[in-house]
Coordinates of C-alpha atoms in Angstrom, one line a residue:
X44 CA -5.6 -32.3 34.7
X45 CA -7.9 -29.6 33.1
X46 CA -6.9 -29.1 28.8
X47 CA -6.3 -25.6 28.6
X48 CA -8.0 -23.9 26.0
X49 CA -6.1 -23.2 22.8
X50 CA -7.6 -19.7 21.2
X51 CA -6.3 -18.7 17.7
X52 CA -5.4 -15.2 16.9
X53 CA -7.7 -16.2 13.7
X54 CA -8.4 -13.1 11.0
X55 CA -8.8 -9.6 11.8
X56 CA -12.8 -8.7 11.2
X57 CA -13.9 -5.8 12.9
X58 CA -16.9 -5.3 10.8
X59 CA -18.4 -8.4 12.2
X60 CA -20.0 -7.9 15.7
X61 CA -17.5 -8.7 19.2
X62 CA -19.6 -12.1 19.9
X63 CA -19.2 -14.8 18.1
X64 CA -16.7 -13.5 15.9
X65 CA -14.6 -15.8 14.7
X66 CA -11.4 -13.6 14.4
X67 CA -9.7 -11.3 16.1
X68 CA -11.4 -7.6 16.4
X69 CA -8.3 -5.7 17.1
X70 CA -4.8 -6.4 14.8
X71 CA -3.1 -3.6 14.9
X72 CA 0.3 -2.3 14.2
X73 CA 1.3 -6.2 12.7
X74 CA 1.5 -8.0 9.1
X75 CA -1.0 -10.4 8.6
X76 CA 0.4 -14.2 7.8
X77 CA -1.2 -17.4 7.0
X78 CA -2.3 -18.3 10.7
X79 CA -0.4 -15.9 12.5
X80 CA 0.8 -12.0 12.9
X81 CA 4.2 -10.8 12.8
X82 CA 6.1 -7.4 13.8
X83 CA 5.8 -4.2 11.3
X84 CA 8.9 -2.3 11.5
X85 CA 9.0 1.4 11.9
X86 CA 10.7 3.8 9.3
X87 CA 14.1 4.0 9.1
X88 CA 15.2 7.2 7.1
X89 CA 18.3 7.0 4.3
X90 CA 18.1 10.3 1.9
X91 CA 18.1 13.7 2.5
X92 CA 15.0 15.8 2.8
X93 CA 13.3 16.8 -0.5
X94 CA 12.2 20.6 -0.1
X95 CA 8.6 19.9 -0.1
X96 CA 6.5 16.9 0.8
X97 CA 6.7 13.9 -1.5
X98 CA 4.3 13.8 -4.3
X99 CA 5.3 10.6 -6.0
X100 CA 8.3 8.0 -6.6
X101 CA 9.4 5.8 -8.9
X102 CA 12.3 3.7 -9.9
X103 CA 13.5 2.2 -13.1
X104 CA 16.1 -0.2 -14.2
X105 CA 18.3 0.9 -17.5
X106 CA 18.9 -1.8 -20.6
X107 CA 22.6 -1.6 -18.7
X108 CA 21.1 -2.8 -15.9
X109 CA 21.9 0.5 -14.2
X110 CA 19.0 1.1 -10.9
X111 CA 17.8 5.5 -11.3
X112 CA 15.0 6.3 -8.2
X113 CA 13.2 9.5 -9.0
X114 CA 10.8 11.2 -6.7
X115 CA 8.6 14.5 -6.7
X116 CA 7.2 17.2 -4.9
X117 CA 4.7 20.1 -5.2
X118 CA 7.5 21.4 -7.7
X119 CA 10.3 19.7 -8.4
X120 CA 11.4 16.6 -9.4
X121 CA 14.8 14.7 -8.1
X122 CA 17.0 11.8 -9.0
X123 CA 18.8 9.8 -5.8
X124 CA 22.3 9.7 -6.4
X125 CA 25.4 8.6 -4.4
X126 CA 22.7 6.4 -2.4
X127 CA 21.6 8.7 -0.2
X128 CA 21.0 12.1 -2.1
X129 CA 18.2 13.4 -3.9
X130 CA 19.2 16.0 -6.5
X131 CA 16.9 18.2 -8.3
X132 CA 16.6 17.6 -12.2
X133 CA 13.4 19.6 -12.4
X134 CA 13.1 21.5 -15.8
X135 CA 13.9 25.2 -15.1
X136 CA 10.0 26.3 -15.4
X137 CA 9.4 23.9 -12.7
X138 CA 5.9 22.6 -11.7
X139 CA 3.1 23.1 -9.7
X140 CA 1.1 19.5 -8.9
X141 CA -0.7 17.5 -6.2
X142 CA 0.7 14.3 -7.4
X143 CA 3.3 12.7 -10.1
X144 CA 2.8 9.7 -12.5
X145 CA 5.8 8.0 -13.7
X146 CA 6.5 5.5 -16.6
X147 CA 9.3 3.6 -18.2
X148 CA 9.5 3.2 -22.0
X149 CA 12.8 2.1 -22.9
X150 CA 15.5 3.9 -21.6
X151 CA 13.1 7.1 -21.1
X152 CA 11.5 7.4 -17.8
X153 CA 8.0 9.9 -18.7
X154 CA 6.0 11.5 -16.2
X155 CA 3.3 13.7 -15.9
X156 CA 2.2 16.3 -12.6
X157 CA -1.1 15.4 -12.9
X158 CA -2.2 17.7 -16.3
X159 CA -1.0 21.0 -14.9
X160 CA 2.4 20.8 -16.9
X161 CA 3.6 19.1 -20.2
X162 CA 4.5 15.8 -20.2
X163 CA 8.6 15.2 -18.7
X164 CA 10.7 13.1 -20.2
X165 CA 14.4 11.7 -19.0
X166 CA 16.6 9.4 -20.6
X167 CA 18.9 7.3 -18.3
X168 CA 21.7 7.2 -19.0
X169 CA 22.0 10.9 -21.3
X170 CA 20.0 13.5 -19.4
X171 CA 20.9 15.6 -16.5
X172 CA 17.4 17.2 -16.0
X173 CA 13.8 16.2 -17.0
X174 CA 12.2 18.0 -20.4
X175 CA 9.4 19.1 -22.3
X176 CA 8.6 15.7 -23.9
X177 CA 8.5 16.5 -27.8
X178 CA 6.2 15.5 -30.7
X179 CA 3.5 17.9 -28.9
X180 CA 1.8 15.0 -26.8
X181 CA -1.4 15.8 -24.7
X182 CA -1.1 16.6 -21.0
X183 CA -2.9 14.2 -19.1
X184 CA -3.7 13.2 -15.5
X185 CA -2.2 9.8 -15.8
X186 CA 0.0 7.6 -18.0
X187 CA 0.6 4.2 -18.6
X188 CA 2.6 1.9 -21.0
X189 CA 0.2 -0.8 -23.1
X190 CA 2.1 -3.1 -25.8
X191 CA 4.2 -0.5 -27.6
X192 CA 2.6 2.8 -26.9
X193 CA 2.6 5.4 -24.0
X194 CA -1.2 6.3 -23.5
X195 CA -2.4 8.8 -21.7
X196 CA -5.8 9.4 -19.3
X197 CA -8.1 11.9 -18.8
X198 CA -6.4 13.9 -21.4
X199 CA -5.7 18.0 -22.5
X200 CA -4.8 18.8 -26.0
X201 CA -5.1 22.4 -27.5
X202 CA -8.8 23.1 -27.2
X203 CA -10.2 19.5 -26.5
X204 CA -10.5 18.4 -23.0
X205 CA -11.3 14.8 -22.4
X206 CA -11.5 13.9 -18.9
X207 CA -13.0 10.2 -20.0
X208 CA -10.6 9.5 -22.9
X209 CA -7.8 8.2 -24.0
X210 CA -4.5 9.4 -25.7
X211 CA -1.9 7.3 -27.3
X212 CA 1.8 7.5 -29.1
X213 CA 3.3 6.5 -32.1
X214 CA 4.4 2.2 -32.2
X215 CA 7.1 2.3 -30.2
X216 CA 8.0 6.1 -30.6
X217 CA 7.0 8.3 -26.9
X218 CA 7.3 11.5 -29.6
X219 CA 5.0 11.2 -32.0
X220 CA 1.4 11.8 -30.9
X221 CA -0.2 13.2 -34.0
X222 CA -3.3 11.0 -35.2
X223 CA -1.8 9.2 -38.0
X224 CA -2.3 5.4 -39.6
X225 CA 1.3 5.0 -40.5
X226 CA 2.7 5.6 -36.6
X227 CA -0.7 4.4 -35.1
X228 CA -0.6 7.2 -32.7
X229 CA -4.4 8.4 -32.0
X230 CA -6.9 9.2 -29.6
X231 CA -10.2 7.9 -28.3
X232 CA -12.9 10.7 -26.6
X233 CA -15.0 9.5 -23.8
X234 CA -17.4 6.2 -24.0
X235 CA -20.2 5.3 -22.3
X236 CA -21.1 6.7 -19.2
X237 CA -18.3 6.0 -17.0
X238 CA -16.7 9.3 -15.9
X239 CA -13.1 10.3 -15.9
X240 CA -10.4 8.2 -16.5
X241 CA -8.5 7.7 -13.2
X242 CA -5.9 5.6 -13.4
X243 CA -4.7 2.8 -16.3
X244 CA -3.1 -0.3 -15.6
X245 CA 0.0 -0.9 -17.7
X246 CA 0.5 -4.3 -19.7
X247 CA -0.1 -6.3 -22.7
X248 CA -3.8 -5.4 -22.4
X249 CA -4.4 -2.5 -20.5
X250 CA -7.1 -1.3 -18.2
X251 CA -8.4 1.7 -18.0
X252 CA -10.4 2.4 -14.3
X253 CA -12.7 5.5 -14.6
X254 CA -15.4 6.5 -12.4
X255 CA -18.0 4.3 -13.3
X256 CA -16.6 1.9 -15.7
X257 CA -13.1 -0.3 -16.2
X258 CA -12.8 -0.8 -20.1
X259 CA -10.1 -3.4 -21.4
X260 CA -7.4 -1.8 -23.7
X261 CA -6.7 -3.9 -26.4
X262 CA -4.2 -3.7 -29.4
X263 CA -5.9 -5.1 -32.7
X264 CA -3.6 -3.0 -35.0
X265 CA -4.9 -0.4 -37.5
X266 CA -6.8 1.6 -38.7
X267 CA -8.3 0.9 -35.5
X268 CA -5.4 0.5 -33.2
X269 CA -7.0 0.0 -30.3
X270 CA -10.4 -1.8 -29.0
X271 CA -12.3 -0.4 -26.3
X272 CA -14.7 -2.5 -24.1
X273 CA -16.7 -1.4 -21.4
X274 CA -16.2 -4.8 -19.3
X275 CA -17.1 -3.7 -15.9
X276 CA -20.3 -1.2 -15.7
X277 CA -21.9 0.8 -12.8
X278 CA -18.4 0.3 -11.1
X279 CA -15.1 1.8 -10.8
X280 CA -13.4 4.0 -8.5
X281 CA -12.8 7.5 -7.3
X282 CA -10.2 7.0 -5.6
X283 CA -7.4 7.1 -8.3
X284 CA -4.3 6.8 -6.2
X285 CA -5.8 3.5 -4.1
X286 CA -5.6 1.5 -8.2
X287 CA -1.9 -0.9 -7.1
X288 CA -1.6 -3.7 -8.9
X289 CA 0.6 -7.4 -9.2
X290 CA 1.0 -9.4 -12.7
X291 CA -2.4 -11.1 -12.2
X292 CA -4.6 -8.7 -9.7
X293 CA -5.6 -5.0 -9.7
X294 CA -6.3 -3.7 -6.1
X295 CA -8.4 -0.3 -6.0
X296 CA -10.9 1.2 -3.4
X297 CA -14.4 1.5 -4.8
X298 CA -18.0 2.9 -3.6
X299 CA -18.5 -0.7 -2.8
X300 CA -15.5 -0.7 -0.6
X301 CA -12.2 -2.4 -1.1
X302 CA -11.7 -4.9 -4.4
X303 CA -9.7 -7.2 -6.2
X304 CA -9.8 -7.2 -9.7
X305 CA -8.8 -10.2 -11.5
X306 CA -6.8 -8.9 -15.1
X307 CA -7.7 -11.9 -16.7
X308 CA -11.0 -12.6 -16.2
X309 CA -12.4 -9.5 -14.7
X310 CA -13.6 -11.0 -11.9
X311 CA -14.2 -9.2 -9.0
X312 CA -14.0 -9.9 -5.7
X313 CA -15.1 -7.5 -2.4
X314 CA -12.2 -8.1 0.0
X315 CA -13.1 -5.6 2.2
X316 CA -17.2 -7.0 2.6
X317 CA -17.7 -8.2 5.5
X318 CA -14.5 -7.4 7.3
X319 CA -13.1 -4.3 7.3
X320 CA -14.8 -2.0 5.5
X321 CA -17.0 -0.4 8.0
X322 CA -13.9 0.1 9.9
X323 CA -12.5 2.1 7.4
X324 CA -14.9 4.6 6.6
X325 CA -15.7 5.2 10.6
X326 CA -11.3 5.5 10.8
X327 CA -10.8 7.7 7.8
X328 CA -11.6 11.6 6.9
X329 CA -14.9 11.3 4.6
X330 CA -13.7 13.9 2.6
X331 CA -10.3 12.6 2.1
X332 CA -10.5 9.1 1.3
X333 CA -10.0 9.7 -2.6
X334 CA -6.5 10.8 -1.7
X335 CA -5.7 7.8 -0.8
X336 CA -2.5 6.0 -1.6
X337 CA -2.4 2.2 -2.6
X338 CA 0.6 0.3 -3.2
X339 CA 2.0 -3.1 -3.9
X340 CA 5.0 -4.6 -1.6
X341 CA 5.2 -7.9 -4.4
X342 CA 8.3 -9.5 -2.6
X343 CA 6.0 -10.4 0.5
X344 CA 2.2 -10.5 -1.2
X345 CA 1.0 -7.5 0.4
X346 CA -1.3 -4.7 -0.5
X347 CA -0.6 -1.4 1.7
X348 CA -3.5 1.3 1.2
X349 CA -2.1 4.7 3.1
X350 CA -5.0 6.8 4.2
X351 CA -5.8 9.7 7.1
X352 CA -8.0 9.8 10.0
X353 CA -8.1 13.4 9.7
X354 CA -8.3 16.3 6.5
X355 CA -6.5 18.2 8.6
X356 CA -3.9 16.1 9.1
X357 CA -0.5 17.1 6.3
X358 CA 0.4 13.5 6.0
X359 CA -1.2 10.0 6.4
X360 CA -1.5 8.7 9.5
X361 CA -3.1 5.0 9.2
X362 CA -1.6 2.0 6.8
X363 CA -4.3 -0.9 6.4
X364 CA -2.3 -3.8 4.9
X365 CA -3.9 -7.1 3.1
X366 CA -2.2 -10.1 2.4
X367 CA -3.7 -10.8 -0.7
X368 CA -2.1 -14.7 -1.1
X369 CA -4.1 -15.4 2.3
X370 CA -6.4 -12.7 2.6
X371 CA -6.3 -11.5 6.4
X372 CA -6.2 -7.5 6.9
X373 CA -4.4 -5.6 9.7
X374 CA -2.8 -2.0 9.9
X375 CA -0.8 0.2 11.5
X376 CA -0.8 3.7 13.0
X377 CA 2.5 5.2 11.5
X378 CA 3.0 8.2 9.1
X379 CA 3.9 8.8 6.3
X380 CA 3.4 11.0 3.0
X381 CA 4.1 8.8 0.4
X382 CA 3.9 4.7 -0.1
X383 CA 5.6 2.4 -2.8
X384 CA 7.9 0.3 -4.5
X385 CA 11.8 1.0 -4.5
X386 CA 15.2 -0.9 -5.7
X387 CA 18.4 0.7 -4.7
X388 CA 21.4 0.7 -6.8
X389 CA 23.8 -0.7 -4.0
X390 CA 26.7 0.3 -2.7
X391 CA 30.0 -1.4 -2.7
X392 CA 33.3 -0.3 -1.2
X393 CA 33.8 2.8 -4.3
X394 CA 30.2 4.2 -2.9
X395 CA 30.6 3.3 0.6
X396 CA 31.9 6.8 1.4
X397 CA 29.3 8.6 0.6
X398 CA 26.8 6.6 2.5
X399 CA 29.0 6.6 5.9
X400 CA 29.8 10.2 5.3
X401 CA 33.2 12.3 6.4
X402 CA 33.6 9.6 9.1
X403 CA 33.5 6.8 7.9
X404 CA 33.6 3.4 9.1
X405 CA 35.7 3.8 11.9
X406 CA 33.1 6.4 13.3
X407 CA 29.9 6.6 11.8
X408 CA 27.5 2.9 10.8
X409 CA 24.9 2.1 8.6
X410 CA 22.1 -0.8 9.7
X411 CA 24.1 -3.4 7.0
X412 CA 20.9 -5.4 6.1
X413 CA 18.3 -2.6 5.4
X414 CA 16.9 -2.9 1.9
X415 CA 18.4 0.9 1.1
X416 CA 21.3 -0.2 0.4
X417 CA 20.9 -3.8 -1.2
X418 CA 21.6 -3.3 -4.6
X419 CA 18.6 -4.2 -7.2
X420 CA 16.4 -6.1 -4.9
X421 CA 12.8 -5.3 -4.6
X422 CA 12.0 -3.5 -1.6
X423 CA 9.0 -1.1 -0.2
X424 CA 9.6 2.9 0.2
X425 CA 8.0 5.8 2.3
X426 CA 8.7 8.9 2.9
X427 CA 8.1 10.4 6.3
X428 CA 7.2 13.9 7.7
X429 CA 10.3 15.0 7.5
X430 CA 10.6 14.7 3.6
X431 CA 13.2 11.6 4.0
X432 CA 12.5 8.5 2.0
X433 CA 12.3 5.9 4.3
X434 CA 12.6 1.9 4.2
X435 CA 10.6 -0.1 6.9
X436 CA 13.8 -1.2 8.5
X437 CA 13.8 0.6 11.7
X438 CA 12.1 -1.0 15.4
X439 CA 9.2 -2.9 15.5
X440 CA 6.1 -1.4 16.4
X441 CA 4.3 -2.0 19.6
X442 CA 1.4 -4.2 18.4
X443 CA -1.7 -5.0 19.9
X444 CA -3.9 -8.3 18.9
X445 CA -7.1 -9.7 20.3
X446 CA -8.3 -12.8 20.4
X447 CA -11.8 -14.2 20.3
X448 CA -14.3 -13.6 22.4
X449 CA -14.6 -16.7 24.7
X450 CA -16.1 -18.5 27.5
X451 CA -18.5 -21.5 29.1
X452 CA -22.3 -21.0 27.3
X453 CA -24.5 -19.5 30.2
X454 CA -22.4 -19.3 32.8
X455 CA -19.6 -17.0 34.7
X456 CA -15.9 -18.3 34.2
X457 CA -12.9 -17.3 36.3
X458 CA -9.7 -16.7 34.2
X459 CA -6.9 -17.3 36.0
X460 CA -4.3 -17.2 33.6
X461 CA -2.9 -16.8 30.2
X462 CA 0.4 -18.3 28.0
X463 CA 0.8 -16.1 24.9
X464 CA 2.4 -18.5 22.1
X465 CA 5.0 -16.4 20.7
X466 CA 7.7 -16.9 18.3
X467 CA 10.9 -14.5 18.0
X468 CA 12.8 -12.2 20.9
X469 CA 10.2 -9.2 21.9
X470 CA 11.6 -7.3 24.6
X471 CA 8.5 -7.1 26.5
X472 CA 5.4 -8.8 26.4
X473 CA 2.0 -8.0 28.1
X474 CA -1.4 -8.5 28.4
X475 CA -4.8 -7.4 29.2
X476 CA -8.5 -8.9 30.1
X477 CA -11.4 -7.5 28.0
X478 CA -14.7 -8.7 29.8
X479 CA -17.9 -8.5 30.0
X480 CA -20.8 -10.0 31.9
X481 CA -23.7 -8.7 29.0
X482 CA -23.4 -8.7 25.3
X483 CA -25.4 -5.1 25.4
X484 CA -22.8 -3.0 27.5
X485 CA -19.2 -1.9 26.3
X486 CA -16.5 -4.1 27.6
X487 CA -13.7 -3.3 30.2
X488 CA -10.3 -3.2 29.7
X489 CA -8.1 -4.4 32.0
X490 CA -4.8 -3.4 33.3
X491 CA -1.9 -4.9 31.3
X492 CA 0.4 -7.4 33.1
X493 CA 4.2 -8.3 32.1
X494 CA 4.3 -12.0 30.9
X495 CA 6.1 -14.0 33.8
X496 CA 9.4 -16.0 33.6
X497 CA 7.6 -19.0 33.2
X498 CA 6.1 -17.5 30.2
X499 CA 2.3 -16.8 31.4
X500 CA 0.9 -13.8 31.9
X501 CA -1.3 -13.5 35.5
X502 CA -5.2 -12.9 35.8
X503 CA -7.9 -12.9 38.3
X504 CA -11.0 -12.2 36.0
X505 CA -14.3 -13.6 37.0
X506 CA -16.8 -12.6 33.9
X507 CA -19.1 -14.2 31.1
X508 CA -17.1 -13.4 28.3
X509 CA -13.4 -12.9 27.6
X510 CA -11.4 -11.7 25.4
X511 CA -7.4 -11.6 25.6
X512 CA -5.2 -8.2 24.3
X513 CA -1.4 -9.4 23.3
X514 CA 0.6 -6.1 23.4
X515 CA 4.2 -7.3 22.0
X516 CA 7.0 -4.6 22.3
X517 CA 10.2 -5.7 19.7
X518 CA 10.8 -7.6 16.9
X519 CA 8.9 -11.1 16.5
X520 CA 7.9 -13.5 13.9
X521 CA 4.8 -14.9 14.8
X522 CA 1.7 -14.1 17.4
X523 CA 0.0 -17.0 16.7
X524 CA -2.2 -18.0 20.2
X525 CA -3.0 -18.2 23.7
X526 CA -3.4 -21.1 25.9
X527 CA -5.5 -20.4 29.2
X528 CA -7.6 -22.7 31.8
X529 CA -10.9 -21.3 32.7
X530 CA -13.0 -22.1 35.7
X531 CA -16.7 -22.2 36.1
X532 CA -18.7 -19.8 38.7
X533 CA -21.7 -19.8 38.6
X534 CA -24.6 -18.7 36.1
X535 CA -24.9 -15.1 38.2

């Protein structure tokens, strides 16, 4: 009896040519695991719409322990309350931005439109609306909490404009920002050659990202305050949304293409060379990749990095996705207009109500396990074209995975048929034949066939070299191989 072949569904690397690549060259609409793929799940929508698309989100957990989720848009700002509704707290001026930055210092969640407006303050817990934050602070295109201090990027203060600096408060005080020894509040103008700041890492030492240079942020007390060190030259990124970040790595898109950044030792390491890099700038709108969004989901080890295909297009239309504990890319065509991280309060049988609505249980149903409603834990947020936020809780999408491109050296093979090693309960599976008989010509496409009820999927291919397209319809776990016999035919 003839060994069928055993082909992995090994890691996705389209930048590396068809033949002879050891991966898969299509991975799409899936989560990238250790040896295997698994489903990614659709949007499923919880809030009400915000009146314009979403400019940025954040949540933030109160020394009661209390969960708040704020999120912006061109110009307003809103709090979710009762679960499911977002309520404006703007200040009455309003705003006017393209994106919000948000921080937590203390009990005082700060946040800033991007420079356009003074920096907004709100304190959990006491406020009803955001504020003017006092002590006459800079405006600033992005903020960050290092140590004690809020500091602030690419800064605007009366007359000085410092698009490569740095601003900082008072120890432990987010209103006092005049330059002064005794509060340690003070200001740093622009270094070295490195271009705006565009985004800073929060932490015990912080890192500032600019253009052309990521400097170390480092608290040595006065009169100095703060040490600045140009750690990484020639390098940065303009892309100052992609800059997402865990406890030990910073993730950012680059002119070099997509990198990690070690916060520890600064070492950095391409993780888009190689594999899908290339990819990405033929996918994406060349004048729209430094709008970017990039975003942690730290409960599974991924790296989401939300981009379009089109400048046209009024939200993003493509998710690449990199599991950063095993590094294997994928991505998915879904849209959205905002990426990132979310904690809901919860809801218990007081709250209930108002998630059911007028109702309520007898007539109307929630989906009991989505993340929206699980009360503190660490989950991953979007918002969709409708305004909505959104957790990734609804149906699986219909993914498509290759395999290798196989077959006997020098000669034709007949493929006969193919077992798809699936774990989980897809409602459909199917598959298709890519072939080709030279190496210089495009390859077919096949018509996809419904996997049997003995579990294989029936072909009649006679070609030189294969290749295998899993389309899986429903939720599974794993898409891990096929199994398939092939016969020789001849060198012709």
């Amino acid at each position: 009896m003839v060994e069928p072949l055993k082909i992995e569904l090994g890691e996705w690397l389209p930048d590396l040519p068809v033949n002879m690549n050891p991966g898969a060259v299509l991975a799409k609409n899936c989560l990238p695991l250790a040896k295997s793929y698994r489903d990614f799940p659709s949007l499923s929508a919880f809030s009400n719409a915000l009146a314009l698309a979403c400019k940025g989100s954040f949540w933030a957990r109160a020394s009661n322990e209390v969960v708040y989720n704020f999120a912006g848009d061109g110009d307003s700002l809103y709090s979710l309350t009762g679960l499911t509704t977002w309520s404006d707290v703007s200040r009455a001026a309003g705003y006017s931005t393209s994106f919000w930055d948000f921080v937590q210092f203390n009990d005082r969640v700060i946040a800033t439109d991007g420079g356009g407006s003074d920096l907004q303050y709100y304190d959990m817990g006491t406020s009803s609306i955001f504020a003017d934050l006092p002590g006459d602070p800079p405006k600033c295109k992005t903020l960050a909490v290092v140590r004690d201090f809020v500091v602030g990027g690419n800064w605007l203060h009366g007359s000085d404009i410092e698009p490569g600096g740095v601003f900082w408060s008072g120890f432990n005080n987010s209103e006092l920002w005049t330059p002064s020894l005794a509060t340690q509040a003070n200001r740093l103008y622009s270094r070295g050659a490195g271009g705006q700041v565009q985004r800073i890492v929060p932490g015990s030492v912080g890192l500032i990202l600019r253009e052309g240079s990521i400097l170390p942020m480092s608290y040595v007390g006065p009169p100095t305050v703060f040490k600045l060190d140009e750690a990484i030259v020639n390098h940065g990124t303009e892309a100052p949304r992609s800059v997402c970040w865990t406890r030990d790595y910073v993730f950012y898109y680059s002119t070099e293409g997509f990198m990690q950044l070690n916060r520890k030792t600064f070492e950095l390491t391409p993780i888009g060379a190689g594999k899908i890099n290339n990819w990405f700038t033929g996918q994406a709108a060349s004048d729209d990749i430094l709008n970017m969004i990039g975003a942690v989901d730290r409960s599974r080890g991924l790296v989401f990095f939300a981009f379009r295909t089109s400048s046209a297009s009024a939200n993003y239309n493509r998710i690449l996705c990199y599991n950063y504990l095993f590094a294997r890319w994928a991505y998915a065509e879904i849209e959205t207009q905002y990426i990132g991280e979310f904690s809901s309060a919860g809801a218990n049988l007081d709250t209930l109500d108002a998630v059911l609505g007028s109702g309520g249980i007898d007539i109307n149903s929630i989906p009991v396990d989505t993340d929206a409603y699980a009360g503190g834990s660490l989950s991953f947020l979007a918002f969709d074209s409708n305004n909505e936020a959104c957790t990734f809780d609804g149906a699986a999408l219909v993914a498509e995975v290759d395999t290798a491109e196989f077959g006997v050296p020098g000669k034709r093979a007949l493929l006969s048929g193919v077992r798809p090693i699936i774990e989980g309960v897809p409602s459909l599976i199917e598959g298709a034949t890519v072939t080709r008989n030279i190496t210089a010509t495009n390859a077919n496409v096949g018509t996809f066939r419904t996997m049997n009820d003995i579990g294989v999927i029936d072909f009649h291919d006679n070609a030189r070299y294969h290749r295998i397209r899993l389309r899986v319809t429903g939720g599974f776990n794993h898409i891990q191989r096929v199994e398939c016999t092939l016969k020789v035919r001849g060198s012709r």
